[in-house]
mmCIF file of C-alpha atoms and ligand atoms in Angstrom:
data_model
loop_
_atom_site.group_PDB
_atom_site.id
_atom_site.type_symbol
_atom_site.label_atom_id
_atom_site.label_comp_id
_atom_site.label_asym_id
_atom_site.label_seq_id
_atom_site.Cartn_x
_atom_site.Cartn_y
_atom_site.Cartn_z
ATOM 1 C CA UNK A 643 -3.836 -31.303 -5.358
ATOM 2 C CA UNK A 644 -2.464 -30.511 -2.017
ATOM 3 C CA UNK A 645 0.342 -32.668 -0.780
ATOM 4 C CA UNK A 646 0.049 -31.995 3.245
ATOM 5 C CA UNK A 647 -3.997 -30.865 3.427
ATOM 6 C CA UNK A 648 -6.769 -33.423 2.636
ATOM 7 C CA UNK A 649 -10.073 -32.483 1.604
ATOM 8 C CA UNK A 650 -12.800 -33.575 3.772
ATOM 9 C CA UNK A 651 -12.913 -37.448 3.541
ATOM 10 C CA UNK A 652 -10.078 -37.646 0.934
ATOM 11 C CA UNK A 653 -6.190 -39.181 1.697
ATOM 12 C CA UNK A 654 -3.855 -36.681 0.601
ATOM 13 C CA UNK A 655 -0.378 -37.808 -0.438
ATOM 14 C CA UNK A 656 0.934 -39.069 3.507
ATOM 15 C CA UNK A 657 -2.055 -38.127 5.688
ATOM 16 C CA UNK A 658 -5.079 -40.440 6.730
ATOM 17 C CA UNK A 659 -8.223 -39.143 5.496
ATOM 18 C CA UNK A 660 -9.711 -36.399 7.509
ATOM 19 C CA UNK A 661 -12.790 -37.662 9.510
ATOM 20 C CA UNK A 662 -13.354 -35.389 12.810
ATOM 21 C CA UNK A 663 -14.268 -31.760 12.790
ATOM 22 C CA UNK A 664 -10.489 -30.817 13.701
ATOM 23 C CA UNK A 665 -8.679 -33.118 11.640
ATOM 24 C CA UNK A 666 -7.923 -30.586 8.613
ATOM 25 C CA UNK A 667 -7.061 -27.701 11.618
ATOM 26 C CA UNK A 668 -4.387 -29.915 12.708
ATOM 27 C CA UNK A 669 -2.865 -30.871 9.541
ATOM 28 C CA UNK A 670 -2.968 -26.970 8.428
ATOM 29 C CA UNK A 671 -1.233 -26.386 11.535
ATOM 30 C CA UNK A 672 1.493 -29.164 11.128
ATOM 31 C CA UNK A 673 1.875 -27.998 6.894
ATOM 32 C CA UNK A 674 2.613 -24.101 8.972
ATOM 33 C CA UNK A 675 5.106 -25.692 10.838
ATOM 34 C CA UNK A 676 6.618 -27.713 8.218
ATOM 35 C CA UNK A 677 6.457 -25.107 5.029
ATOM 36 C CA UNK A 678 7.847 -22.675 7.601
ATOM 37 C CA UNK A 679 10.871 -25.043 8.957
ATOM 38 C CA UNK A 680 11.941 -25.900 5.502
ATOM 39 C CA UNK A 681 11.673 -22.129 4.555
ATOM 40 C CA UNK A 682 14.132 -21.165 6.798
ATOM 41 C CA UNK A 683 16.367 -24.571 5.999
ATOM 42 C CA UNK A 684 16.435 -23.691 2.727
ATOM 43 C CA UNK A 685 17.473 -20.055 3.290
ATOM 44 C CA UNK A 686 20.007 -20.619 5.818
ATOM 45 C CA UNK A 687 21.621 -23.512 4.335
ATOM 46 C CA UNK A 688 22.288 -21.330 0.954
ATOM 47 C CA UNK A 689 23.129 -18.464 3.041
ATOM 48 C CA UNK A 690 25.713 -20.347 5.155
ATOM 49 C CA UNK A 691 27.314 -22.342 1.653
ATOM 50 C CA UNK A 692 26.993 -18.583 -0.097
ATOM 51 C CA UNK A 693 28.906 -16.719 2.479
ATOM 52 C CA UNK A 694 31.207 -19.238 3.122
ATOM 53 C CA UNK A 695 32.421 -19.225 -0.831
ATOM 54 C CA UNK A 696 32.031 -15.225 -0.917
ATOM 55 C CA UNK A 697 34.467 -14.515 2.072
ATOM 56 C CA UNK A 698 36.893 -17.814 1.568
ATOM 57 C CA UNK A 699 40.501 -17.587 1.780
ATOM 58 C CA UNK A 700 41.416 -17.301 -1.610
ATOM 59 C CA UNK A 701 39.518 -13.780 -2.125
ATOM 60 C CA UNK A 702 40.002 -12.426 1.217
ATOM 61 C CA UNK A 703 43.544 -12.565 0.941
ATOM 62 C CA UNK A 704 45.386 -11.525 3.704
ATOM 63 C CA UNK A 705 42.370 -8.813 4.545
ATOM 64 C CA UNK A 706 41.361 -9.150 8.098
ATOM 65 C CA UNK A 707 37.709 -9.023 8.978
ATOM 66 C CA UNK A 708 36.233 -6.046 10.693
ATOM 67 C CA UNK A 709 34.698 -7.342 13.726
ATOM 68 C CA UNK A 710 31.174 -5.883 13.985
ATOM 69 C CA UNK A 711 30.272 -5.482 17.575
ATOM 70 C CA UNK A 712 26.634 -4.667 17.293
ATOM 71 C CA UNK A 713 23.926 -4.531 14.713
ATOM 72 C CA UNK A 714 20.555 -3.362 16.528
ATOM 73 C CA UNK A 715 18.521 -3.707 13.586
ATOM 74 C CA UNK A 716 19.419 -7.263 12.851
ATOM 75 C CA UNK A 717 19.239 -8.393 16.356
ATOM 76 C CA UNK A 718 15.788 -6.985 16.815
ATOM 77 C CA UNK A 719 14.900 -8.508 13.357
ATOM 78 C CA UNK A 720 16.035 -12.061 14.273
ATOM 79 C CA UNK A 721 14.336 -12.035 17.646
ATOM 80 C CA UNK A 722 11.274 -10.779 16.764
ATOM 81 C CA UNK A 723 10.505 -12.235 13.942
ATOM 82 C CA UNK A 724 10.752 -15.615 14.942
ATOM 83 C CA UNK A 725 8.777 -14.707 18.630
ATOM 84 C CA UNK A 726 5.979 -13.380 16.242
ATOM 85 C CA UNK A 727 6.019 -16.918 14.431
ATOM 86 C CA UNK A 728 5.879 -18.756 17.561
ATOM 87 C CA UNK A 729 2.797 -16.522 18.632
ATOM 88 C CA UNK A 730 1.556 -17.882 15.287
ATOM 89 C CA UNK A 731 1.816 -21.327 16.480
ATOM 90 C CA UNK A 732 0.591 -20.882 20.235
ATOM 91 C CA UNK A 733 -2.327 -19.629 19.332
ATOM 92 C CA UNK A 734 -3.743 -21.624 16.678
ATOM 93 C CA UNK A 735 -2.456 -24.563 18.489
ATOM 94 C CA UNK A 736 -4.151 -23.537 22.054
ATOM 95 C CA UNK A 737 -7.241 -22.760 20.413
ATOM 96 C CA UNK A 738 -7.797 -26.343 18.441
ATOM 97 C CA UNK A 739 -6.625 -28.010 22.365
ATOM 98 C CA UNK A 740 -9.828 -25.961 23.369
ATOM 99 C CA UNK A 741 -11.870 -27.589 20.985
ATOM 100 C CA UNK A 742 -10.303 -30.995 22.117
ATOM 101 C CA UNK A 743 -10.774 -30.435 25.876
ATOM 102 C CA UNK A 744 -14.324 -29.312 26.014
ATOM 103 C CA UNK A 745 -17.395 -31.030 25.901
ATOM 104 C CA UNK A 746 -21.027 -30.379 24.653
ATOM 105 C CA UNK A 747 -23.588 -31.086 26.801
ATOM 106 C CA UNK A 748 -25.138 -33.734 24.043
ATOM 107 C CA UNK A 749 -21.808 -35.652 23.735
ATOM 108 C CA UNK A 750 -21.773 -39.315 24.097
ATOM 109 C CA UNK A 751 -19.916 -40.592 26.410
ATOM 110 C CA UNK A 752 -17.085 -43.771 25.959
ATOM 111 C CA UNK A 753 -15.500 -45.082 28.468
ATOM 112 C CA UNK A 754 -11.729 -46.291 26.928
ATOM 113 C CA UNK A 755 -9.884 -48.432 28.929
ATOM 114 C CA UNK A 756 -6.826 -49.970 28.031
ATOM 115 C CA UNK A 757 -4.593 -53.275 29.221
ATOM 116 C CA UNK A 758 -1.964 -55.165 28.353
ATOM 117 C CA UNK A 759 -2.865 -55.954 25.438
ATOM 118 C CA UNK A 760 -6.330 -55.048 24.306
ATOM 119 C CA UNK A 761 -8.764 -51.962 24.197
ATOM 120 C CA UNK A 762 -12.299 -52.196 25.810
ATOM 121 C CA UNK A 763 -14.756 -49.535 24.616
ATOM 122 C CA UNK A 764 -18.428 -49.058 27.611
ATOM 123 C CA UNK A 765 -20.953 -46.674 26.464
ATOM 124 C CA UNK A 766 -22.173 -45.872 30.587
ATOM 125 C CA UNK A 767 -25.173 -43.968 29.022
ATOM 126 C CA UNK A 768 -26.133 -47.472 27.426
ATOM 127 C CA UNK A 769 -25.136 -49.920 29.819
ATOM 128 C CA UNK A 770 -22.782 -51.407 26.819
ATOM 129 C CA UNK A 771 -19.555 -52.565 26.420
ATOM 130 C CA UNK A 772 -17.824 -53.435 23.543
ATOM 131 C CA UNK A 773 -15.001 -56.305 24.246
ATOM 132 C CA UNK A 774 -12.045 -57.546 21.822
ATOM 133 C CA UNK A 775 -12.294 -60.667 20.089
ATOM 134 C CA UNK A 776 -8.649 -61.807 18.466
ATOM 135 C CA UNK A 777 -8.705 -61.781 14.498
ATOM 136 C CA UNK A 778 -6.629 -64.723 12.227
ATOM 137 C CA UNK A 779 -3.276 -62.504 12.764
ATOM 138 C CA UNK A 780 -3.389 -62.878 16.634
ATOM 139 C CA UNK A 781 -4.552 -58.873 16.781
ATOM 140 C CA UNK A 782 -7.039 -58.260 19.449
ATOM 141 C CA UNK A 783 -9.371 -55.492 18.021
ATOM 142 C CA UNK A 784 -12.345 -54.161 19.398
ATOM 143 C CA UNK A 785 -15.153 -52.955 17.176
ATOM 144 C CA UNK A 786 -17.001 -50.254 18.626
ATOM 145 C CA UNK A 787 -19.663 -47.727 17.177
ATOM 146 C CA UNK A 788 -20.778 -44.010 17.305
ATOM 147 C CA UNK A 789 -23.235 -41.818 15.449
ATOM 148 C CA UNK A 790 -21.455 -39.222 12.247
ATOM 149 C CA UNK A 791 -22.271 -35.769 13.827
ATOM 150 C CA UNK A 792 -22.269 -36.183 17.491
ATOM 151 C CA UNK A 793 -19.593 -35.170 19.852
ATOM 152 C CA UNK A 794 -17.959 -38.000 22.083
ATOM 153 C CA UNK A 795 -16.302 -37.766 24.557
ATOM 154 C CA UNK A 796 -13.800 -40.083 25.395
ATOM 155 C CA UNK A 797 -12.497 -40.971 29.153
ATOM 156 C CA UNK A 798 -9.327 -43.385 29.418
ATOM 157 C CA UNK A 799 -7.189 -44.909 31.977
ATOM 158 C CA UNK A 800 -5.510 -48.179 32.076
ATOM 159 C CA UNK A 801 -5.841 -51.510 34.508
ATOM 160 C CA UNK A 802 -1.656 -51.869 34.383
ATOM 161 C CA UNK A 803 0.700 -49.571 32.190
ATOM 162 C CA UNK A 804 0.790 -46.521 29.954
ATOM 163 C CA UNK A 805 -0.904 -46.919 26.834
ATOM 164 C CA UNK A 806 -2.269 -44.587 24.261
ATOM 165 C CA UNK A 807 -5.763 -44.394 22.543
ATOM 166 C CA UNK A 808 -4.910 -43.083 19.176
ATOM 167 C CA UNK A 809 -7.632 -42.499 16.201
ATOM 168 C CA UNK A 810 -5.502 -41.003 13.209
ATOM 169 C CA UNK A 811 -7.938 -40.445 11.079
ATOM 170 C CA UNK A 812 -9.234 -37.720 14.167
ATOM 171 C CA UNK A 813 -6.114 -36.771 14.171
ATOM 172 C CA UNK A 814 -6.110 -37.714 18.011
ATOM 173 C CA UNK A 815 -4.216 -39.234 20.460
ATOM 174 C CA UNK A 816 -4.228 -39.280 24.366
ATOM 175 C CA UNK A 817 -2.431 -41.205 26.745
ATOM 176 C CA UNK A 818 -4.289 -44.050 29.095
ATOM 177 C CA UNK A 819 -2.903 -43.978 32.328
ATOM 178 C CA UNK A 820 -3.194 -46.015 35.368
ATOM 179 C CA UNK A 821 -5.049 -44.873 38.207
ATOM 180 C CA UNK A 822 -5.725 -41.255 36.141
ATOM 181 C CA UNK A 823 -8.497 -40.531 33.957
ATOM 182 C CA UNK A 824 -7.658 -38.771 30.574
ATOM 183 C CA UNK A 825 -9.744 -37.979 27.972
ATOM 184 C CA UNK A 826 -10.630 -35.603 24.793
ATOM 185 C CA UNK A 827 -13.678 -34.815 23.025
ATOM 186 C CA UNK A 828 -14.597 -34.986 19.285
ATOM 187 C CA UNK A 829 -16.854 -35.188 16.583
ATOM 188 C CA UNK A 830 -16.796 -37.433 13.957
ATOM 189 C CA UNK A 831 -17.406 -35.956 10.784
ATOM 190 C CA UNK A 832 -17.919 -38.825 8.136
ATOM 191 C CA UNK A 833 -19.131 -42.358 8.084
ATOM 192 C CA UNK A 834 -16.845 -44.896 7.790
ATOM 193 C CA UNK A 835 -14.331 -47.454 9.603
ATOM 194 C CA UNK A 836 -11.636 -46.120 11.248
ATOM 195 C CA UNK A 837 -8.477 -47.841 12.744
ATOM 196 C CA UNK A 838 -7.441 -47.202 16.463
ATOM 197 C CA UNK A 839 -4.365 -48.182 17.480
ATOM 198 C CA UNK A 840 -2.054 -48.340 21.036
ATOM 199 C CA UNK A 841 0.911 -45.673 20.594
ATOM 200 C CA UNK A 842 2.630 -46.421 23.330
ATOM 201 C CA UNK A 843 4.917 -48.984 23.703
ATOM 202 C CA UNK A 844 3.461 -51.335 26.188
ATOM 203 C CA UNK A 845 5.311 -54.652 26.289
ATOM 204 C CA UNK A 846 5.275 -57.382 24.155
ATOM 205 C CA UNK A 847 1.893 -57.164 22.141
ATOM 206 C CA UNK A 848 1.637 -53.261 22.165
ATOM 207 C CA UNK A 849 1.352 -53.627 18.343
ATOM 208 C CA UNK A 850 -1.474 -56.276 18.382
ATOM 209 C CA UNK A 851 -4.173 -54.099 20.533
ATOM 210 C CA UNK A 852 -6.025 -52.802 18.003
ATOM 211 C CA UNK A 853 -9.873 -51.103 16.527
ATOM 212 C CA UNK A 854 -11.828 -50.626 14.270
ATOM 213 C CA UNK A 855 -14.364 -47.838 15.059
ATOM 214 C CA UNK A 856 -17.496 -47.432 12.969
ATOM 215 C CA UNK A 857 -19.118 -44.555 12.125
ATOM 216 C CA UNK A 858 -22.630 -44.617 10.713
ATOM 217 C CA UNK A 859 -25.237 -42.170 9.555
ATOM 218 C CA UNK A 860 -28.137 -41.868 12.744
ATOM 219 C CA UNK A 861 -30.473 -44.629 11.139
ATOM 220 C CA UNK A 862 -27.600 -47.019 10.844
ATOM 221 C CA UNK A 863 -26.661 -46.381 14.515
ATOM 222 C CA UNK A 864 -30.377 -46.511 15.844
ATOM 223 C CA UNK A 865 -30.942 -49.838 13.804
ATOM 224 C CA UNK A 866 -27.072 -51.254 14.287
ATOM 225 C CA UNK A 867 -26.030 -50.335 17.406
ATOM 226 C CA UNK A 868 -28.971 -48.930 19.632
ATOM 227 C CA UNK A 869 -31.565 -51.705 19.011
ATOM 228 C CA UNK A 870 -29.263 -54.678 18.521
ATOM 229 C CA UNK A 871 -27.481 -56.463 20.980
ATOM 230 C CA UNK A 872 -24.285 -55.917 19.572
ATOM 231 C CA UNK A 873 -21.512 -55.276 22.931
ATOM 232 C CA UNK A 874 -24.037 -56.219 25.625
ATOM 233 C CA UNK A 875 -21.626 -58.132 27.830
ATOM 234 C CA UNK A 876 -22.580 -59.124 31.673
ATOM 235 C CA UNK A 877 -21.933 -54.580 32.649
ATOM 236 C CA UNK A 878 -25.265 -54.419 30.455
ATOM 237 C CA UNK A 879 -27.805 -54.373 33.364
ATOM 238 C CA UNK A 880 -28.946 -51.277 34.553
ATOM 239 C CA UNK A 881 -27.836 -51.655 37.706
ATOM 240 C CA UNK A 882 -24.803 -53.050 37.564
ATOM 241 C CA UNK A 883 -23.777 -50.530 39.957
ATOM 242 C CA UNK A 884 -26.156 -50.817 41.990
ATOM 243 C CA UNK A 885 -25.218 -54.745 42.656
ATOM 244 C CA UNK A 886 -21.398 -54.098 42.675
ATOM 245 C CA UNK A 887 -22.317 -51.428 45.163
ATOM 246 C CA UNK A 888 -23.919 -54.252 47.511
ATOM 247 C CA UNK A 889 -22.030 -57.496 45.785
ATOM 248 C CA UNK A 890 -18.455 -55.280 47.614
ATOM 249 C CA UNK A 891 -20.416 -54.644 50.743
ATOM 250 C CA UNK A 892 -20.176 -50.742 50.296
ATOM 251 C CA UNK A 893 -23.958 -50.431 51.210
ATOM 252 C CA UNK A 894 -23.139 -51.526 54.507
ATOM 253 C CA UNK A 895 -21.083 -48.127 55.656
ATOM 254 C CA UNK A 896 -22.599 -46.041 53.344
ATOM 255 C CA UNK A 897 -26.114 -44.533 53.017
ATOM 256 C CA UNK A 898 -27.301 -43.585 49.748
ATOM 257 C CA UNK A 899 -30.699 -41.656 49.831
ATOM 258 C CA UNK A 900 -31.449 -38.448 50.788
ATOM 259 C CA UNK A 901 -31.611 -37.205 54.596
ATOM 260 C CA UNK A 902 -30.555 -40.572 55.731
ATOM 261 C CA UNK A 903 -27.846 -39.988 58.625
ATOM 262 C CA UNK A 904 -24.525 -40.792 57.768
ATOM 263 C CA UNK A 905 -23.200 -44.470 59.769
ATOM 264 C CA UNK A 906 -19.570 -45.674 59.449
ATOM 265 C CA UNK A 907 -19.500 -43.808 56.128
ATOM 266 C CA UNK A 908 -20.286 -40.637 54.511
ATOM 267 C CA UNK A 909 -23.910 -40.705 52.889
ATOM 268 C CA UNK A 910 -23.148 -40.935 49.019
ATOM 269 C CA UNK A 911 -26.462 -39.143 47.926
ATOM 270 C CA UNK A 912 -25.652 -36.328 45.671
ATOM 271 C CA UNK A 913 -21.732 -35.749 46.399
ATOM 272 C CA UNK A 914 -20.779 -35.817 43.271
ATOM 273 C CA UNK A 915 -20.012 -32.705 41.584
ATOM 274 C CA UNK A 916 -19.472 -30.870 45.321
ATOM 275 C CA UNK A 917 -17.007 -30.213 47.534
ATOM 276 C CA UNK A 918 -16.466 -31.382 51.182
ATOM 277 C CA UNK A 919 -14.496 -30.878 53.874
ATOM 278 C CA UNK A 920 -11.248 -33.297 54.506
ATOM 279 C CA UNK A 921 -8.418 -33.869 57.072
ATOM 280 C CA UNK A 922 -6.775 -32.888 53.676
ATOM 281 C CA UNK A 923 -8.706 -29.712 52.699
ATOM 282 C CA UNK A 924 -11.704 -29.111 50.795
ATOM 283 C CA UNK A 925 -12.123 -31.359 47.791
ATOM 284 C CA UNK A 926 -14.187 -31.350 44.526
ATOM 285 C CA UNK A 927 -16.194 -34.919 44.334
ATOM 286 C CA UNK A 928 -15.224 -36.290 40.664
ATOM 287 C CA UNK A 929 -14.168 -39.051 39.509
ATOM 288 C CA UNK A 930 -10.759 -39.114 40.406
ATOM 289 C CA UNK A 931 -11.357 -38.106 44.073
ATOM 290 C CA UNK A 932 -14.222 -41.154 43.980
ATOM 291 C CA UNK A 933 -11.295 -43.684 42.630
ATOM 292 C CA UNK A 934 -8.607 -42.608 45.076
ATOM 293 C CA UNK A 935 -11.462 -43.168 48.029
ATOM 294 C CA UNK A 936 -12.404 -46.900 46.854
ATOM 295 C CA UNK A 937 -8.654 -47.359 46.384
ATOM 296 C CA UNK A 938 -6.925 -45.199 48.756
ATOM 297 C CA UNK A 939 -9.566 -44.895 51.713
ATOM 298 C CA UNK A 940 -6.958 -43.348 54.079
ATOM 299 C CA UNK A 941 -5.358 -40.799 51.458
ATOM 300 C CA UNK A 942 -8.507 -38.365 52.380
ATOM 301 C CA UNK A 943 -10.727 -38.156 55.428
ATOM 302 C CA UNK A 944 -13.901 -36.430 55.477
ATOM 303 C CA UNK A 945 -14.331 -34.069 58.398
ATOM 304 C CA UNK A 946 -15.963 -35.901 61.250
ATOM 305 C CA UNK A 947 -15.076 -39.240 60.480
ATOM 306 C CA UNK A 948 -12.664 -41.147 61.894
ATOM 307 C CA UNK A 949 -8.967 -42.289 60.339
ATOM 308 C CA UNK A 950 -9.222 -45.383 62.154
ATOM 309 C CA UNK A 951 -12.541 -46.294 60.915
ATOM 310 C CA UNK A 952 -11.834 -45.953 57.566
ATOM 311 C CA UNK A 953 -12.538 -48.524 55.141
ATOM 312 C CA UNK A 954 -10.318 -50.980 53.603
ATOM 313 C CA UNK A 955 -8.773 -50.288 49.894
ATOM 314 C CA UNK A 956 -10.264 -52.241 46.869
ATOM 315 C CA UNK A 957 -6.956 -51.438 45.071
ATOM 316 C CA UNK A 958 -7.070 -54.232 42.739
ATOM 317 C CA UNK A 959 -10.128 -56.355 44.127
ATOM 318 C CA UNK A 960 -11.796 -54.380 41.393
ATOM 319 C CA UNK A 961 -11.344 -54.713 37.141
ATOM 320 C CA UNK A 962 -11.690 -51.370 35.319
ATOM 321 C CA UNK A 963 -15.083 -52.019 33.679
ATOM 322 C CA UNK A 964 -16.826 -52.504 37.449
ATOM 323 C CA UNK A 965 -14.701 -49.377 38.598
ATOM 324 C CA UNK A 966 -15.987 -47.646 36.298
ATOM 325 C CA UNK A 967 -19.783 -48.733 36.701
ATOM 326 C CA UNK A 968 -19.446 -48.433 40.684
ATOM 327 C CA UNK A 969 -18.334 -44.452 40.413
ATOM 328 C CA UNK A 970 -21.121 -44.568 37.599
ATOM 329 C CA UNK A 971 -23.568 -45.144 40.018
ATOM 330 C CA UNK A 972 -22.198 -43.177 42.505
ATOM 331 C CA UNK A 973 -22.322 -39.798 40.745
ATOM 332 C CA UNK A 974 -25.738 -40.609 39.320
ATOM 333 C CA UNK A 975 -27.358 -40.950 43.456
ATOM 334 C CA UNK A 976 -29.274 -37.967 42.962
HETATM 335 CU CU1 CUA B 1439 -0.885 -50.633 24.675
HETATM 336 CU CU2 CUA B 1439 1.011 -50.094 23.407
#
C-alpha cells in the first residue's frame, strides 16, 4: 500500500480518492516534495546533533578551530544540487498547470459563480442552472452534474467577495473573484459524488456553502441530467439573452445583425473574439472586456464614438446568472 499515492478511485491513507485525470500527478508531485523535505530534515538534523557532540568542548579541549575560508567543491555541491531539485519541481509542476489551463474544444462548459454564502452551477450550452437548496444542517449545497470522461471547463467569479471553488477529489481549487473571471479545466475520471467546498474564508457562513457534484457514466447523464428537468430555473429559455438584452434596453443603442450601421452604440454582431480600436488602445473582445463595458461604459471608448454619449453602468442593476447570459448572447451574435 502506498501511504501518499492513491490508486485510481481508491483513498489512500490522508488523500481523497483520485477522480480527475490529474489528480494522481498532483499527489506524486506533493509525495516529491514531501519524501524530499523530510530527506533532507532527517539528514541535517542528525548531522547538526552529530557534529555538535563530535566537536563539543569536552574533546576539543583547548584546540582552536581552523577557520576554513573556502571549500569550492562543497559550495558548488550545495547550490547546485538543490537548483537541480527545484528544476525538478518547476517543471513537473508547470506542465500539470498546462493541463489545468487549457481547454479541448469538446469541453463542457460550467459557469461557477459564487456569493455569500452559496454556489450556483449554469451549464450556458444547456440553458441550465443548477441552484442551492439548504439541507437539515443549515448547509446550502448545490447538486450539479457532468458526464465521466469529458473535459469541463469551469469559469468563476463572484457577485460580492473572494471565494474559492474547490473539488478535492480533482485535486483542484481556484479562486472566485469579483468582477474577474477565473477558471480551470478538467476531466473527471470516475463516476461518483464528489464534495465541493468554499476555501476561502468568506464571512460568517463560508463553511456552510457547499456541493455535491455527480458524476455519471454517458447514459446516466443523457437520461438524468440531459432529458430531465432537473436545474431548469427561469435562465432556462433559449433566449434569455436575447430578452435581458431588450428587458435592459441595450437593443436600443446597439445593433446586432450584420451590415446594420452602428447608432448611439457599436454594432455587437460578431465582436467577440476580435479586437477594436479604443481611446484606450486596441482591445481583444472577451469576456472580461464585455463585463467592464456593461459595468464600466466609460473605462474604454471605441474609436469614433463619443465619451459623452456613452452609456450608463449596470454595475449592480445586474445578478451574476443574467451577466452571464447577456455576454452569452453577445459573443454568440454571429
Ligand atoms: Cu465562500 Cu468561503
Amino acid at each position: 500500500m502506498n501511504l501518499f499515492i492513491a490508486d485510481a478511485g481508491a483513498r489512500s491513507f490522508w488523500m481523497p480518492e483520485v477522480a480527475s485525470e490529474y489528480a494522481a500527478n498532483v499527489d506524486g508531485l506533493f509525495a516529491f516534495i514531501l519524501y524530499l523535505s523530510t530527506f533532507f530534515f532527517i539528514l541535517l538534523g542528525f548531522l547538526a546533533f552529530y557534529w555538535a557532540w563530535k566537536y563539543r568542548a569536552s574533546v576539543a579541549g583547548d584546540r582552536k578551530s581552523s577557520p576554513i575560508a573556502h571549500n569550492f567543491k562543497l559550495e558548488f555541491l550545495w547550490s547546485a544540487v538543490p537548483a537541480a531539485l527545484l528544476v525538478v519541481m518547476f517543471v513537473w509542476g508547470f506542465s500539470d498547470y498546462a493541463t489545468v489551463t487549457a481547454a479541448p474544444a469538446d469541453a463542457l462548459d460550467l459557469r461557477i459563480i459564487g456569493r455569500q454564502w452559496s454556489w450556483s452551477v449554469g451549464y450556458p450550452s444547456m440553458g441550465r442552472e443548477c441552484i442551492s437548496e439548504q439541507n437539515e444542517r443549515g448547509v446550502e449545497v448545490v447538486e450539479f452534474y457532468a458526464p465521466v470522461g469529458r473535459p469541463l471547463k469551469l469559469q468563476m467569479s463572484s457577485e460580492d467577495v473572494i471565494h474559492s471553488f474547490w473539488i478535492p477529489a480533482f485535486r483542484m481549487k481556484r479562486d472566485a473573484l469579483p468582477n474577474r473571471y477565473t477558471g480551470f479545466v478538467v476531466t473527471p475520471t470516475r463516476e461518483g459524488t464528489f464534495p465541493v467546498y468554499c476555501a476561502e474564508y468568506c464571512g460568517e457562513k463560508h463553511s456552510q456553502m457547499e456541493g455535491r457534484l455527480h458524476v455519471l457514466s454517458q447514459e446516466a447523464w443523457e437520461e438524468k441530467f440531459v432529458n430531465s428537468d432537473l436545474c431548469k430555473m427561469g435562465a432556462d429559455d433559449p433566449d434569455y439573452g436575447k430578452n435581458l438584452f431588450a428587458r435592459n434596453g441595450c437593443s436600443a443603442c446597439h445593433a446586432t445583425t450584420e451590415g446594420q450601421p452602428a447608432t448611439i452604440g457599436p454594432n455587437l454582431f460578431g465582436t467577440y473574439g476580435t479586437e477594436v480600436d479604443t481611446d484606450k488602445g486596441t482591445v481583444m473582445v472577451d469576456e472580461d472586456y464585455l463585463r467592464e463595458s456593461i459595468e464600466e461604459p466609460q473605462a474604454k471608448i471605441v474609436k469614433g464614438f463619443e465619451r459623452s454619449g456613452a452609456m450608463p453602468s449596470f454595475k449592480g442593476k445586474l445578478n451574476e446568472t443574467e451577466m452571464g447570459a447577456l455576454i452569452d448572447y453577445i459573443k454568440n451574435l454571429k
